[in-house]
Amino acid sequence: MDIKKVGVIGAGQMGNGIAHVFALAGYDVLMNDISREALDAALTVIDTNLERQVSREKISADAKAEALGRISTTLTLADLGPTDLVIEAATERETVKAAIFEDIVPHLAPHTILTSNTSSISITRLASRTDRPEKFMGFHFMNPVPVMQLVELIRGIATDEATYKTLHGVVERLGKTSATAEDFPAFIVNRILMPMINEAVYTLYEGVGSVASIDSAMKLGTNHPMGPLELADFIGLDTCLAIMNVLHDGLADTKYRPCPLLTKYVEAGWLGRKTERGFYDYRQDPPVPTR
Ligand code: CAA
């Protein structure tokens, strides 16, 4: 199936990154959010990130202008109905995603492929809330979307081969690489990454190391671009906790229990970079460890 027009639901850090890479690859993008401020902020972020690529000579100034020209925004979810592909990138809460699918389904064209950028929630269960489980898939981008090469493709139990092949081709056109995962809690990347981050928080909680020593040990000792606590702040501690809970509930194994210190940070509203405080305090430059 030929995809031309793409709808993106959610203008947060994942949604604006997804809109960015699709527009750059020549797709027409319609981005939706419930907040006009969020849509305006997303357009500013996309402009800045495209400019970064122009200044590093990764893309031309013309390519940037064309990409920006391909992105439009709407506050009305139903406007995404006539698109060929919809990517839901709203908050990582199942009730929010289910409500969005319920609202959009009556407006979708029969051929539209519906996907979720969920990082951990069951694709089969989300698909069952729609009228098109055979045209529903997990389409999981990594943050920052313009930089990260991987897209996870997750088939629900009912997803048909044509839908899978179409999305596989879309990933290639984006210049990215896909990894196919079965639909089990948190798929591949987060099944492995989140227990590592959670273990880093336990290492801090038990006093084995400080924030600085844990991050520097993993950066310099295993060549990770970011330490696990810095990465947790980058992803968002609420998202990390939500994914650990999906693993814990879905696999019913105590090895996935979220660290109480991670829960405490989230309860404090210290969610990482987006709230300017997490394992580091970003109100100062350079950021200062909070423990
Ligand atoms: N848009 C466009 N380009 C960007 C960008 C953005 N948002 N952010 C960074 N870049 C580009 C920079 O322009 C730079 O380009 P060049 O290589 O051409 O110079 C390059 O990326 C590196 O950026 P910086 O030099 O500014 O910074 P850095 O070297 O410290 O790299 C980083 C930043 C790419 C984020 C790097 O630290 C990194 O790879 N961190 C790990 C990220 C990661 O693991 N992401 C996955 C998270 S898990 C996930 O997303 C799944 C989930 O469901 C939770």
PDB file of N, CA, C and O in Angstrom, residues 216-288:
ATOM      1  N   SER A 216      29.140   7.399  35.434  1.00  0.00           N
ATOM      2  CA  SER A 216      30.456   7.371  34.797  1.00  0.00           C
ATOM      3  C   SER A 216      30.956   5.937  34.647  1.00  0.00           C
ATOM      4  O   SER A 216      31.591   5.598  33.644  1.00  0.00           O
ATOM      5  N   ALA A 217      30.590   5.047  35.583  1.00  0.00           N
ATOM      6  CA  ALA A 217      30.995   3.637  35.453  1.00  0.00           C
ATOM      7  C   ALA A 217      30.427   3.035  34.160  1.00  0.00           C
ATOM      8  O   ALA A 217      31.129   2.338  33.421  1.00  0.00           O
ATOM      9  N   MET A 218      29.163   3.309  33.890  1.00  0.00           N
ATOM     10  CA  MET A 218      28.537   2.688  32.710  1.00  0.00           C
ATOM     11  C   MET A 218      28.945   3.382  31.406  1.00  0.00           C
ATOM     12  O   MET A 218      29.065   2.745  30.362  1.00  0.00           O
ATOM     13  N   LYS A 219      29.186   4.709  31.494  1.00  0.00           N
ATOM     14  CA  LYS A 219      29.617   5.420  30.274  1.00  0.00           C
ATOM     15  C   LYS A 219      31.025   4.981  29.877  1.00  0.00           C
ATOM     16  O   LYS A 219      31.286   4.625  28.733  1.00  0.00           O
ATOM     17  N   LEU A 220      31.924   5.041  30.859  1.00  0.00           N
ATOM     18  CA  LEU A 220      33.333   4.775  30.537  1.00  0.00           C
ATOM     19  C   LEU A 220      33.647   3.283  30.576  1.00  0.00           C
ATOM     20  O   LEU A 220      34.569   2.821  29.919  1.00  0.00           O
ATOM     21  N   GLY A 221      32.869   2.530  31.352  1.00  0.00           N
ATOM     22  CA  GLY A 221      33.151   1.094  31.481  1.00  0.00           C
ATOM     23  C   GLY A 221      32.477   0.237  30.429  1.00  0.00           C
ATOM     24  O   GLY A 221      32.889  -0.901  30.201  1.00  0.00           O
ATOM     25  N   THR A 222      31.392   0.751  29.821  1.00  0.00           N
ATOM     26  CA  THR A 222      30.698  -0.074  28.822  1.00  0.00           C
ATOM     27  C   THR A 222      30.395   0.706  27.540  1.00  0.00           C
ATOM     28  O   THR A 222      29.617   0.239  26.703  1.00  0.00           O
ATOM     29  N   ASN A 223      31.002   1.908  27.443  1.00  0.00           N
ATOM     30  CA  ASN A 223      30.843   2.737  26.232  1.00  0.00           C
ATOM     31  C   ASN A 223      29.392   3.070  25.887  1.00  0.00           C
ATOM     32  O   ASN A 223      29.038   3.120  24.710  1.00  0.00           O
ATOM     33  N   HIS A 224      28.546   3.253  26.888  1.00  0.00           N
ATOM     34  CA  HIS A 224      27.196   3.745  26.611  1.00  0.00           C
ATOM     35  C   HIS A 224      27.284   5.263  26.423  1.00  0.00           C
ATOM     36  O   HIS A 224      28.012   5.924  27.163  1.00  0.00           O
ATOM     37  N   PRO A 225      26.551   5.836  25.469  1.00  0.00           N
ATOM     38  CA  PRO A 225      26.646   7.287  25.255  1.00  0.00           C
ATOM     39  C   PRO A 225      26.176   8.097  26.458  1.00  0.00           C
ATOM     40  O   PRO A 225      26.652   9.206  26.694  1.00  0.00           O
ATOM     41  N   MET A 226      25.231   7.541  27.215  1.00  0.00           N
ATOM     42  CA  MET A 226      24.740   8.207  28.439  1.00  0.00           C
ATOM     43  C   MET A 226      24.769   7.172  29.554  1.00  0.00           C
ATOM     44  O   MET A 226      24.491   5.992  29.302  1.00  0.00           O
ATOM     45  N   GLY A 227      24.993   7.616  30.791  1.00  0.00           N
ATOM     46  CA  GLY A 227      24.855   6.709  31.929  1.00  0.00           C
ATOM     47  C   GLY A 227      23.382   6.353  32.121  1.00  0.00           C
ATOM     48  O   GLY A 227      22.499   7.076  31.641  1.00  0.00           O
ATOM     49  N   PRO A 228      23.063   5.263  32.847  1.00  0.00           N
ATOM     50  CA  PRO A 228      21.665   4.834  32.974  1.00  0.00           C
ATOM     51  C   PRO A 228      20.767   5.841  33.686  1.00  0.00           C
ATOM     52  O   PRO A 228      19.586   5.958  33.351  1.00  0.00           O
ATOM     53  N   LEU A 229      21.317   6.617  34.635  1.00  0.00           N
ATOM     54  CA  LEU A 229      20.473   7.577  35.368  1.00  0.00           C
ATOM     55  C   LEU A 229      20.233   8.825  34.515  1.00  0.00           C
ATOM     56  O   LEU A 229      19.132   9.378  34.496  1.00  0.00           O
ATOM     57  N   GLU A 230      21.268   9.217  33.785  1.00  0.00           N
ATOM     58  CA  GLU A 230      21.128  10.334  32.838  1.00  0.00           C
ATOM     59  C   GLU A 230      20.112   9.950  31.746  1.00  0.00           C
ATOM     60  O   GLU A 230      19.264  10.747  31.348  1.00  0.00           O
ATOM     61  N   LEU A 231      20.188   8.703  31.302  1.00  0.00           N
ATOM     62  CA  LEU A 231      19.262   8.223  30.269  1.00  0.00           C
ATOM     63  C   LEU A 231      17.833   8.152  30.823  1.00  0.00           C
ATOM     64  O   LEU A 231      16.880   8.513  30.130  1.00  0.00           O
ATOM     65  N   ALA A 232      17.701   7.731  32.083  1.00  0.00           N
ATOM     66  CA  ALA A 232      16.366   7.675  32.706  1.00  0.00           C
ATOM     67  C   ALA A 232      15.749   9.081  32.735  1.00  0.00           C
ATOM     68  O   ALA A 232      14.575   9.261  32.397  1.00  0.00           O
ATOM     69  N   ASP A 233      16.546  10.079  33.112  1.00  0.00           N
ATOM     70  CA  ASP A 233      16.063  11.470  33.108  1.00  0.00           C
ATOM     71  C   ASP A 233      15.659  11.907  31.706  1.00  0.00           C
ATOM     72  O   ASP A 233      14.698  12.656  31.518  1.00  0.00           O
ATOM     73  N   PHE A 234      16.419  11.457  30.719  1.00  0.00           N
ATOM     74  CA  PHE A 234      16.177  11.819  29.317  1.00  0.00           C
ATOM     75  C   PHE A 234      14.847  11.207  28.841  1.00  0.00           C
ATOM     76  O   PHE A 234      14.029  11.873  28.185  1.00  0.00           O
ATOM     77  N   ILE A 235      14.609   9.939  29.200  1.00  0.00           N
ATOM     78  CA  ILE A 235      13.376   9.246  28.795  1.00  0.00           C
ATOM     79  C   ILE A 235      12.184   9.789  29.580  1.00  0.00           C
ATOM     80  O   ILE A 235      11.085   9.938  29.040  1.00  0.00           O
ATOM     81  N   GLY A 236      12.391  10.118  30.862  1.00  0.00           N
ATOM     82  CA  GLY A 236      11.299  10.533  31.760  1.00  0.00           C
ATOM     83  C   GLY A 236      11.106   9.436  32.796  1.00  0.00           C
ATOM     84  O   GLY A 236      10.880   8.271  32.456  1.00  0.00           O
ATOM     85  N   LEU A 237      11.220   9.805  34.092  1.00  0.00           N
ATOM     86  CA  LEU A 237      11.143   8.785  35.141  1.00  0.00           C
ATOM     87  C   LEU A 237       9.743   8.193  35.244  1.00  0.00           C
ATOM     88  O   LEU A 237       9.581   7.027  35.600  1.00  0.00           O
ATOM     89  N   ASP A 238       8.724   8.978  34.885  1.00  0.00           N
ATOM     90  CA  ASP A 238       7.349   8.445  34.882  1.00  0.00           C
ATOM     91  C   ASP A 238       7.195   7.357  33.825  1.00  0.00           C
ATOM     92  O   ASP A 238       6.573   6.321  34.063  1.00  0.00           O
ATOM     93  N   THR A 239       7.804   7.590  32.666  1.00  0.00           N
ATOM     94  CA  THR A 239       7.755   6.578  31.602  1.00  0.00           C
ATOM     95  C   THR A 239       8.511   5.320  32.037  1.00  0.00           C
ATOM     96  O   THR A 239       8.025   4.192  31.855  1.00  0.00           O
ATOM     97  N   CYS A 240       9.690   5.502  32.651  1.00  0.00           N
ATOM     98  CA  CYS A 240      10.474   4.341  33.116  1.00  0.00           C
ATOM     99  C   CYS A 240       9.654   3.530  34.117  1.00  0.00           C
ATOM    100  O   CYS A 240       9.599   2.296  34.034  1.00  0.00           O
ATOM    101  N   LEU A 241       9.008   4.232  35.053  1.00  0.00           N
ATOM    102  CA  LEU A 241       8.214   3.530  36.079  1.00  0.00           C
ATOM    103  C   LEU A 241       7.019   2.814  35.432  1.00  0.00           C
ATOM    104  O   LEU A 241       6.725   1.656  35.767  1.00  0.00           O
ATOM    105  N   ALA A 242       6.376   3.501  34.490  1.00  0.00           N
ATOM    106  CA  ALA A 242       5.212   2.877  33.819  1.00  0.00           C
ATOM    107  C   ALA A 242       5.646   1.595  33.101  1.00  0.00           C
ATOM    108  O   ALA A 242       4.940   0.579  33.152  1.00  0.00           O
ATOM    109  N   ILE A 243       6.800   1.620  32.464  1.00  0.00           N
ATOM    110  CA  ILE A 243       7.257   0.427  31.731  1.00  0.00           C
ATOM    111  C   ILE A 243       7.633  -0.690  32.711  1.00  0.00           C
ATOM    112  O   ILE A 243       7.319  -1.860  32.485  1.00  0.00           O
ATOM    113  N   MET A 244       8.284  -0.342  33.821  1.00  0.00           N
ATOM    114  CA  MET A 244       8.600  -1.377  34.821  1.00  0.00           C
ATOM    115  C   MET A 244       7.311  -2.013  35.349  1.00  0.00           C
ATOM    116  O   MET A 244       7.257  -3.224  35.556  1.00  0.00           O
ATOM    117  N   ASN A 245       6.273  -1.201  35.537  1.00  0.00           N
ATOM    118  CA  ASN A 245       5.001  -1.765  36.021  1.00  0.00           C
ATOM    119  C   ASN A 245       4.364  -2.693  34.987  1.00  0.00           C
ATOM    120  O   ASN A 245       3.778  -3.718  35.346  1.00  0.00           O
ATOM    121  N   VAL A 246       4.499  -2.343  33.702  1.00  0.00           N
ATOM    122  CA  VAL A 246       3.979  -3.223  32.644  1.00  0.00           C
ATOM    123  C   VAL A 246       4.730  -4.563  32.674  1.00  0.00           C
ATOM    124  O   VAL A 246       4.129  -5.638  32.564  1.00  0.00           O
ATOM    125  N   LEU A 247       6.052  -4.507  32.857  1.00  0.00           N
ATOM    126  CA  LEU A 247       6.851  -5.750  32.925  1.00  0.00           C
ATOM    127  C   LEU A 247       6.467  -6.573  34.156  1.00  0.00           C
ATOM    128  O   LEU A 247       6.291  -7.787  34.083  1.00  0.00           O
ATOM    129  N   HIS A 248       6.339  -5.881  35.292  1.00  0.00           N
ATOM    130  CA  HIS A 248       6.033  -6.548  36.555  1.00  0.00           C
ATOM    131  C   HIS A 248       4.656  -7.207  36.491  1.00  0.00           C
ATOM    132  O   HIS A 248       4.498  -8.391  36.821  1.00  0.00           O
ATOM    133  N   ASP A 249       3.655  -6.436  36.009  1.00  0.00           N
ATOM    134  CA  ASP A 249       2.285  -6.970  35.929  1.00  0.00           C
ATOM    135  C   ASP A 249       2.184  -8.045  34.843  1.00  0.00           C
ATOM    136  O   ASP A 249       1.548  -9.076  35.035  1.00  0.00           O
ATOM    137  N   GLY A 250       2.807  -7.771  33.705  1.00  0.00           N
ATOM    138  CA  GLY A 250       2.610  -8.642  32.543  1.00  0.00           C
ATOM    139  C   GLY A 250       3.372  -9.951  32.629  1.00  0.00           C
ATOM    140  O   GLY A 250       2.957 -10.954  32.057  1.00  0.00           O
ATOM    141  N   LEU A 251       4.521  -9.942  33.325  1.00  0.00           N
ATOM    142  CA  LEU A 251       5.340 -11.166  33.384  1.00  0.00           C
ATOM    143  C   LEU A 251       5.297 -11.798  34.776  1.00  0.00           C
ATOM    144  O   LEU A 251       5.807 -12.904  34.967  1.00  0.00           O
ATOM    145  N   ALA A 252       4.687 -11.086  35.736  1.00  0.00           N
ATOM    146  CA  ALA A 252       4.458 -11.607  37.085  1.00  0.00           C
ATOM    147  C   ALA A 252       5.723 -12.216  37.694  1.00  0.00           C
ATOM    148  O   ALA A 252       5.695 -13.303  38.260  1.00  0.00           O
ATOM    149  N   ASP A 253       6.838 -11.500  37.524  1.00  0.00           N
ATOM    150  CA  ASP A 253       8.105 -11.995  38.065  1.00  0.00           C
ATOM    151  C   ASP A 253       8.686 -10.868  38.930  1.00  0.00           C
ATOM    152  O   ASP A 253       8.791  -9.720  38.475  1.00  0.00           O
ATOM    153  N   THR A 254       9.064 -11.200  40.184  1.00  0.00           N
ATOM    154  CA  THR A 254       9.538 -10.148  41.102  1.00  0.00           C
ATOM    155  C   THR A 254      10.838  -9.499  40.627  1.00  0.00           C
ATOM    156  O   THR A 254      11.205  -8.442  41.123  1.00  0.00           O
ATOM    157  N   LYS A 255      11.515 -10.118  39.672  1.00  0.00           N
ATOM    158  CA  LYS A 255      12.752  -9.478  39.195  1.00  0.00           C
ATOM    159  C   LYS A 255      12.466  -8.142  38.498  1.00  0.00           C
ATOM    160  O   LYS A 255      13.363  -7.352  38.286  1.00  0.00           O
ATOM    161  N   TYR A 256      11.200  -7.904  38.142  1.00  0.00           N
ATOM    162  CA  TYR A 256      10.839  -6.638  37.481  1.00  0.00           C
ATOM    163  C   TYR A 256      10.253  -5.615  38.449  1.00  0.00           C
ATOM    164  O   TYR A 256       9.697  -4.614  38.009  1.00  0.00           O
ATOM    165  N   ARG A 257      10.356  -5.843  39.774  1.00  0.00           N
ATOM    166  CA  ARG A 257       9.723  -4.889  40.698  1.00  0.00           C
ATOM    167  C   ARG A 257      10.419  -3.524  40.594  1.00  0.00           C
ATOM    168  O   ARG A 257      11.646  -3.444  40.623  1.00  0.00           O
ATOM    169  N   PRO A 258       9.619  -2.444  40.448  1.00  0.00           N
ATOM    170  CA  PRO A 258      10.232  -1.123  40.328  1.00  0.00           C
ATOM    171  C   PRO A 258      10.940  -0.754  41.630  1.00  0.00           C
ATOM    172  O   PRO A 258      10.426  -1.021  42.714  1.00  0.00           O
ATOM    173  N   CYS A 259      12.092  -0.116  41.549  1.00  0.00           N
ATOM    174  CA  CYS A 259      12.820   0.300  42.747  1.00  0.00           C
ATOM    175  C   CYS A 259      12.005   1.375  43.489  1.00  0.00           C
ATOM    176  O   CYS A 259      11.527   2.336  42.876  1.00  0.00           O
ATOM    177  N   PRO A 260      11.852   1.245  44.821  1.00  0.00           N
ATOM    178  CA  PRO A 260      11.089   2.256  45.579  1.00  0.00           C
ATOM    179  C   PRO A 260      11.644   3.673  45.394  1.00  0.00           C
ATOM    180  O   PRO A 260      10.884   4.643  45.465  1.00  0.00           O
ATOM    181  N   LEU A 261      12.934   3.785  45.128  1.00  0.00           N
ATOM    182  CA  LEU A 261      13.495   5.131  44.933  1.00  0.00           C
ATOM    183  C   LEU A 261      13.001   5.741  43.611  1.00  0.00           C
ATOM    184  O   LEU A 261      12.751   6.951  43.533  1.00  0.00           O
ATOM    185  N   LEU A 262      12.814   4.913  42.596  1.00  0.00           N
ATOM    186  CA  LEU A 262      12.261   5.400  41.321  1.00  0.00           C
ATOM    187  C   LEU A 262      10.827   5.898  41.563  1.00  0.00           C
ATOM    188  O   LEU A 262      10.456   6.994  41.122  1.00  0.00           O
ATOM    189  N   THR A 263      10.057   5.122  42.319  1.00  0.00           N
ATOM    190  CA  THR A 263       8.685   5.522  42.648  1.00  0.00           C
ATOM    191  C   THR A 263       8.692   6.849  43.404  1.00  0.00           C
ATOM    192  O   THR A 263       7.887   7.752  43.136  1.00  0.00           O
ATOM    193  N   LYS A 264       9.645   6.991  44.342  1.00  0.00           N
ATOM    194  CA  LYS A 264       9.697   8.219  45.152  1.00  0.00           C
ATOM    195  C   LYS A 264       9.978   9.456  44.284  1.00  0.00           C
ATOM    196  O   LYS A 264       9.334  10.494  44.439  1.00  0.00           O
ATOM    197  N   TYR A 265      10.914   9.335  43.359  1.00  0.00           N
ATOM    198  CA  TYR A 265      11.195  10.461  42.453  1.00  0.00           C
ATOM    199  C   TYR A 265       9.943  10.844  41.659  1.00  0.00           C
ATOM    200  O   TYR A 265       9.629  12.017  41.494  1.00  0.00           O
ATOM    201  N   VAL A 266       9.226   9.831  41.178  1.00  0.00           N
ATOM    202  CA  VAL A 266       8.031  10.109  40.371  1.00  0.00           C
ATOM    203  C   VAL A 266       6.961  10.771  41.243  1.00  0.00           C
ATOM    204  O   VAL A 266       6.321  11.749  40.838  1.00  0.00           O
ATOM    205  N   GLU A 267       6.815  10.264  42.487  1.00  0.00           N
ATOM    206  CA  GLU A 267       5.816  10.858  43.384  1.00  0.00           C
ATOM    207  C   GLU A 267       6.162  12.309  43.729  1.00  0.00           C
ATOM    208  O   GLU A 267       5.272  13.124  43.965  1.00  0.00           O
ATOM    209  N   ALA A 268       7.444  12.627  43.723  1.00  0.00           N
ATOM    210  CA  ALA A 268       7.860  14.000  44.008  1.00  0.00           C
ATOM    211  C   ALA A 268       7.633  14.923  42.812  1.00  0.00           C
ATOM    212  O   ALA A 268       7.773  16.137  42.911  1.00  0.00           O
ATOM    213  N   GLY A 269       7.311  14.325  41.664  1.00  0.00           N
ATOM    214  CA  GLY A 269       7.201  15.132  40.444  1.00  0.00           C
ATOM    215  C   GLY A 269       8.562  15.425  39.831  1.00  0.00           C
ATOM    216  O   GLY A 269       8.687  16.268  38.946  1.00  0.00           O
ATOM    217  N   TRP A 270       9.600  14.702  40.303  1.00  0.00           N
ATOM    218  CA  TRP A 270      10.943  14.874  39.731  1.00  0.00           C
ATOM    219  C   TRP A 270      11.067  13.849  38.605  1.00  0.00           C
ATOM    220  O   TRP A 270      11.513  12.720  38.825  1.00  0.00           O
ATOM    221  N   LEU A 271      10.630  14.255  37.420  1.00  0.00           N
ATOM    222  CA  LEU A 271      10.460  13.291  36.321  1.00  0.00           C
ATOM    223  C   LEU A 271      11.629  13.292  35.340  1.00  0.00           C
ATOM    224  O   LEU A 271      11.569  12.636  34.312  1.00  0.00           O
ATOM    225  N   GLY A 272      12.682  14.078  35.659  1.00  0.00           N
ATOM    226  CA  GLY A 272      13.825  14.133  34.735  1.00  0.00           C
ATOM    227  C   GLY A 272      13.885  15.466  34.020  1.00  0.00           C
ATOM    228  O   GLY A 272      13.404  16.478  34.521  1.00  0.00           O
ATOM    229  N   ARG A 273      14.457  15.442  32.817  1.00  0.00           N
ATOM    230  CA  ARG A 273      14.696  16.709  32.108  1.00  0.00           C
ATOM    231  C   ARG A 273      13.442  17.539  31.908  1.00  0.00           C
ATOM    232  O   ARG A 273      13.479  18.761  31.984  1.00  0.00           O
ATOM    233  N   LYS A 274      12.320  16.864  31.624  1.00  0.00           N
ATOM    234  CA  LYS A 274      11.113  17.629  31.278  1.00  0.00           C
ATOM    235  C   LYS A 274      10.593  18.457  32.447  1.00  0.00           C
ATOM    236  O   LYS A 274       9.898  19.451  32.233  1.00  0.00           O
ATOM    237  N   THR A 275      10.909  18.080  33.690  1.00  0.00           N
ATOM    238  CA  THR A 275      10.491  18.896  34.835  1.00  0.00           C
ATOM    239  C   THR A 275      11.711  19.580  35.480  1.00  0.00           C
ATOM    240  O   THR A 275      11.616  20.095  36.594  1.00  0.00           O
ATOM    241  N   GLU A 276      12.839  19.505  34.782  1.00  0.00           N
ATOM    242  CA  GLU A 276      14.101  20.141  35.205  1.00  0.00           C
ATOM    243  C   GLU A 276      14.736  19.494  36.430  1.00  0.00           C
ATOM    244  O   GLU A 276      15.729  19.996  36.952  1.00  0.00           O
ATOM    245  N   ARG A 277      14.136  18.412  36.949  1.00  0.00           N
ATOM    246  CA  ARG A 277      14.738  17.718  38.075  1.00  0.00           C
ATOM    247  C   ARG A 277      14.447  16.223  38.022  1.00  0.00           C
ATOM    248  O   ARG A 277      13.312  15.827  37.747  1.00  0.00           O
ATOM    249  N   GLY A 278      15.465  15.440  38.254  1.00  0.00           N
ATOM    250  CA  GLY A 278      15.316  13.990  38.320  1.00  0.00           C
ATOM    251  C   GLY A 278      16.541  13.510  39.072  1.00  0.00           C
ATOM    252  O   GLY A 278      16.844  14.024  40.162  1.00  0.00           O
ATOM    253  N   PHE A 279      17.289  12.576  38.510  1.00  0.00           N
ATOM    254  CA  PHE A 279      18.547  12.177  39.160  1.00  0.00           C
ATOM    255  C   PHE A 279      19.566  13.314  39.080  1.00  0.00           C
ATOM    256  O   PHE A 279      20.546  13.330  39.804  1.00  0.00           O
ATOM    257  N   TYR A 280      19.315  14.254  38.171  1.00  0.00           N
ATOM    258  CA  TYR A 280      20.117  15.488  38.097  1.00  0.00           C
ATOM    259  C   TYR A 280      19.172  16.684  38.199  1.00  0.00           C
ATOM    260  O   TYR A 280      18.000  16.594  37.834  1.00  0.00           O
ATOM    261  N   ASP A 281      19.737  17.814  38.642  1.00  0.00           N
ATOM    262  CA  ASP A 281      19.013  19.081  38.680  1.00  0.00           C
ATOM    263  C   ASP A 281      19.461  19.893  37.465  1.00  0.00           C
ATOM    264  O   ASP A 281      20.632  20.289  37.371  1.00  0.00           O
ATOM    265  N   TYR A 282      18.528  20.094  36.522  1.00  0.00           N
ATOM    266  CA  TYR A 282      18.870  20.745  35.248  1.00  0.00           C
ATOM    267  C   TYR A 282      18.680  22.262  35.309  1.00  0.00           C
ATOM    268  O   TYR A 282      18.831  22.939  34.297  1.00  0.00           O
ATOM    269  N   ARG A 283      18.348  22.776  36.499  1.00  0.00           N
ATOM    270  CA  ARG A 283      18.201  24.230  36.598  1.00  0.00           C
ATOM    271  C   ARG A 283      19.565  24.878  36.684  1.00  0.00           C
ATOM    272  O   ARG A 283      19.698  26.092  36.650  1.00  0.00           O
ATOM    273  N   GLN A 284      20.590  24.029  36.812  1.00  0.00           N
ATOM    274  CA  GLN A 284      21.961  24.535  36.810  1.00  0.00           C
ATOM    275  C   GLN A 284      22.708  23.921  35.642  1.00  0.00           C
ATOM    276  O   GLN A 284      22.403  22.822  35.222  1.00  0.00           O
ATOM    277  N   ASP A 285      23.680  24.654  35.150  1.00  0.00           N
ATOM    278  CA  ASP A 285      24.445  24.163  34.010  1.00  0.00           C
ATOM    279  C   ASP A 285      25.937  24.158  34.387  1.00  0.00           C
ATOM    280  O   ASP A 285      26.482  25.221  34.674  1.00  0.00           O
ATOM    281  N   PRO A 286      26.631  23.006  34.397  1.00  0.00           N
ATOM    282  CA  PRO A 286      26.117  21.676  34.083  1.00  0.00           C
ATOM    283  C   PRO A 286      25.190  21.151  35.174  1.00  0.00           C
ATOM    284  O   PRO A 286      25.292  21.571  36.338  1.00  0.00           O
ATOM    285  N   PRO A 287      24.292  20.208  34.802  1.00  0.00           N
ATOM    286  CA  PRO A 287      23.355  19.658  35.778  1.00  0.00           C
ATOM    287  C   PRO A 287      24.070  19.024  36.974  1.00  0.00           C
ATOM    288  O   PRO A 287      25.150  18.454  36.824  1.00  0.00           O
ATOM    289  N   VAL A 288      23.440  19.138  38.155  1.00  0.00           N
ATOM    290  CA  VAL A 288      24.057  18.657  39.394  1.00  0.00           C
ATOM    291  C   VAL A 288      23.306  17.415  39.887  1.00  0.00           C
ATOM    292  O   VAL A 288      22.071  17.433  39.944  1.00  0.00           O
TER     293      VAL A 288
END
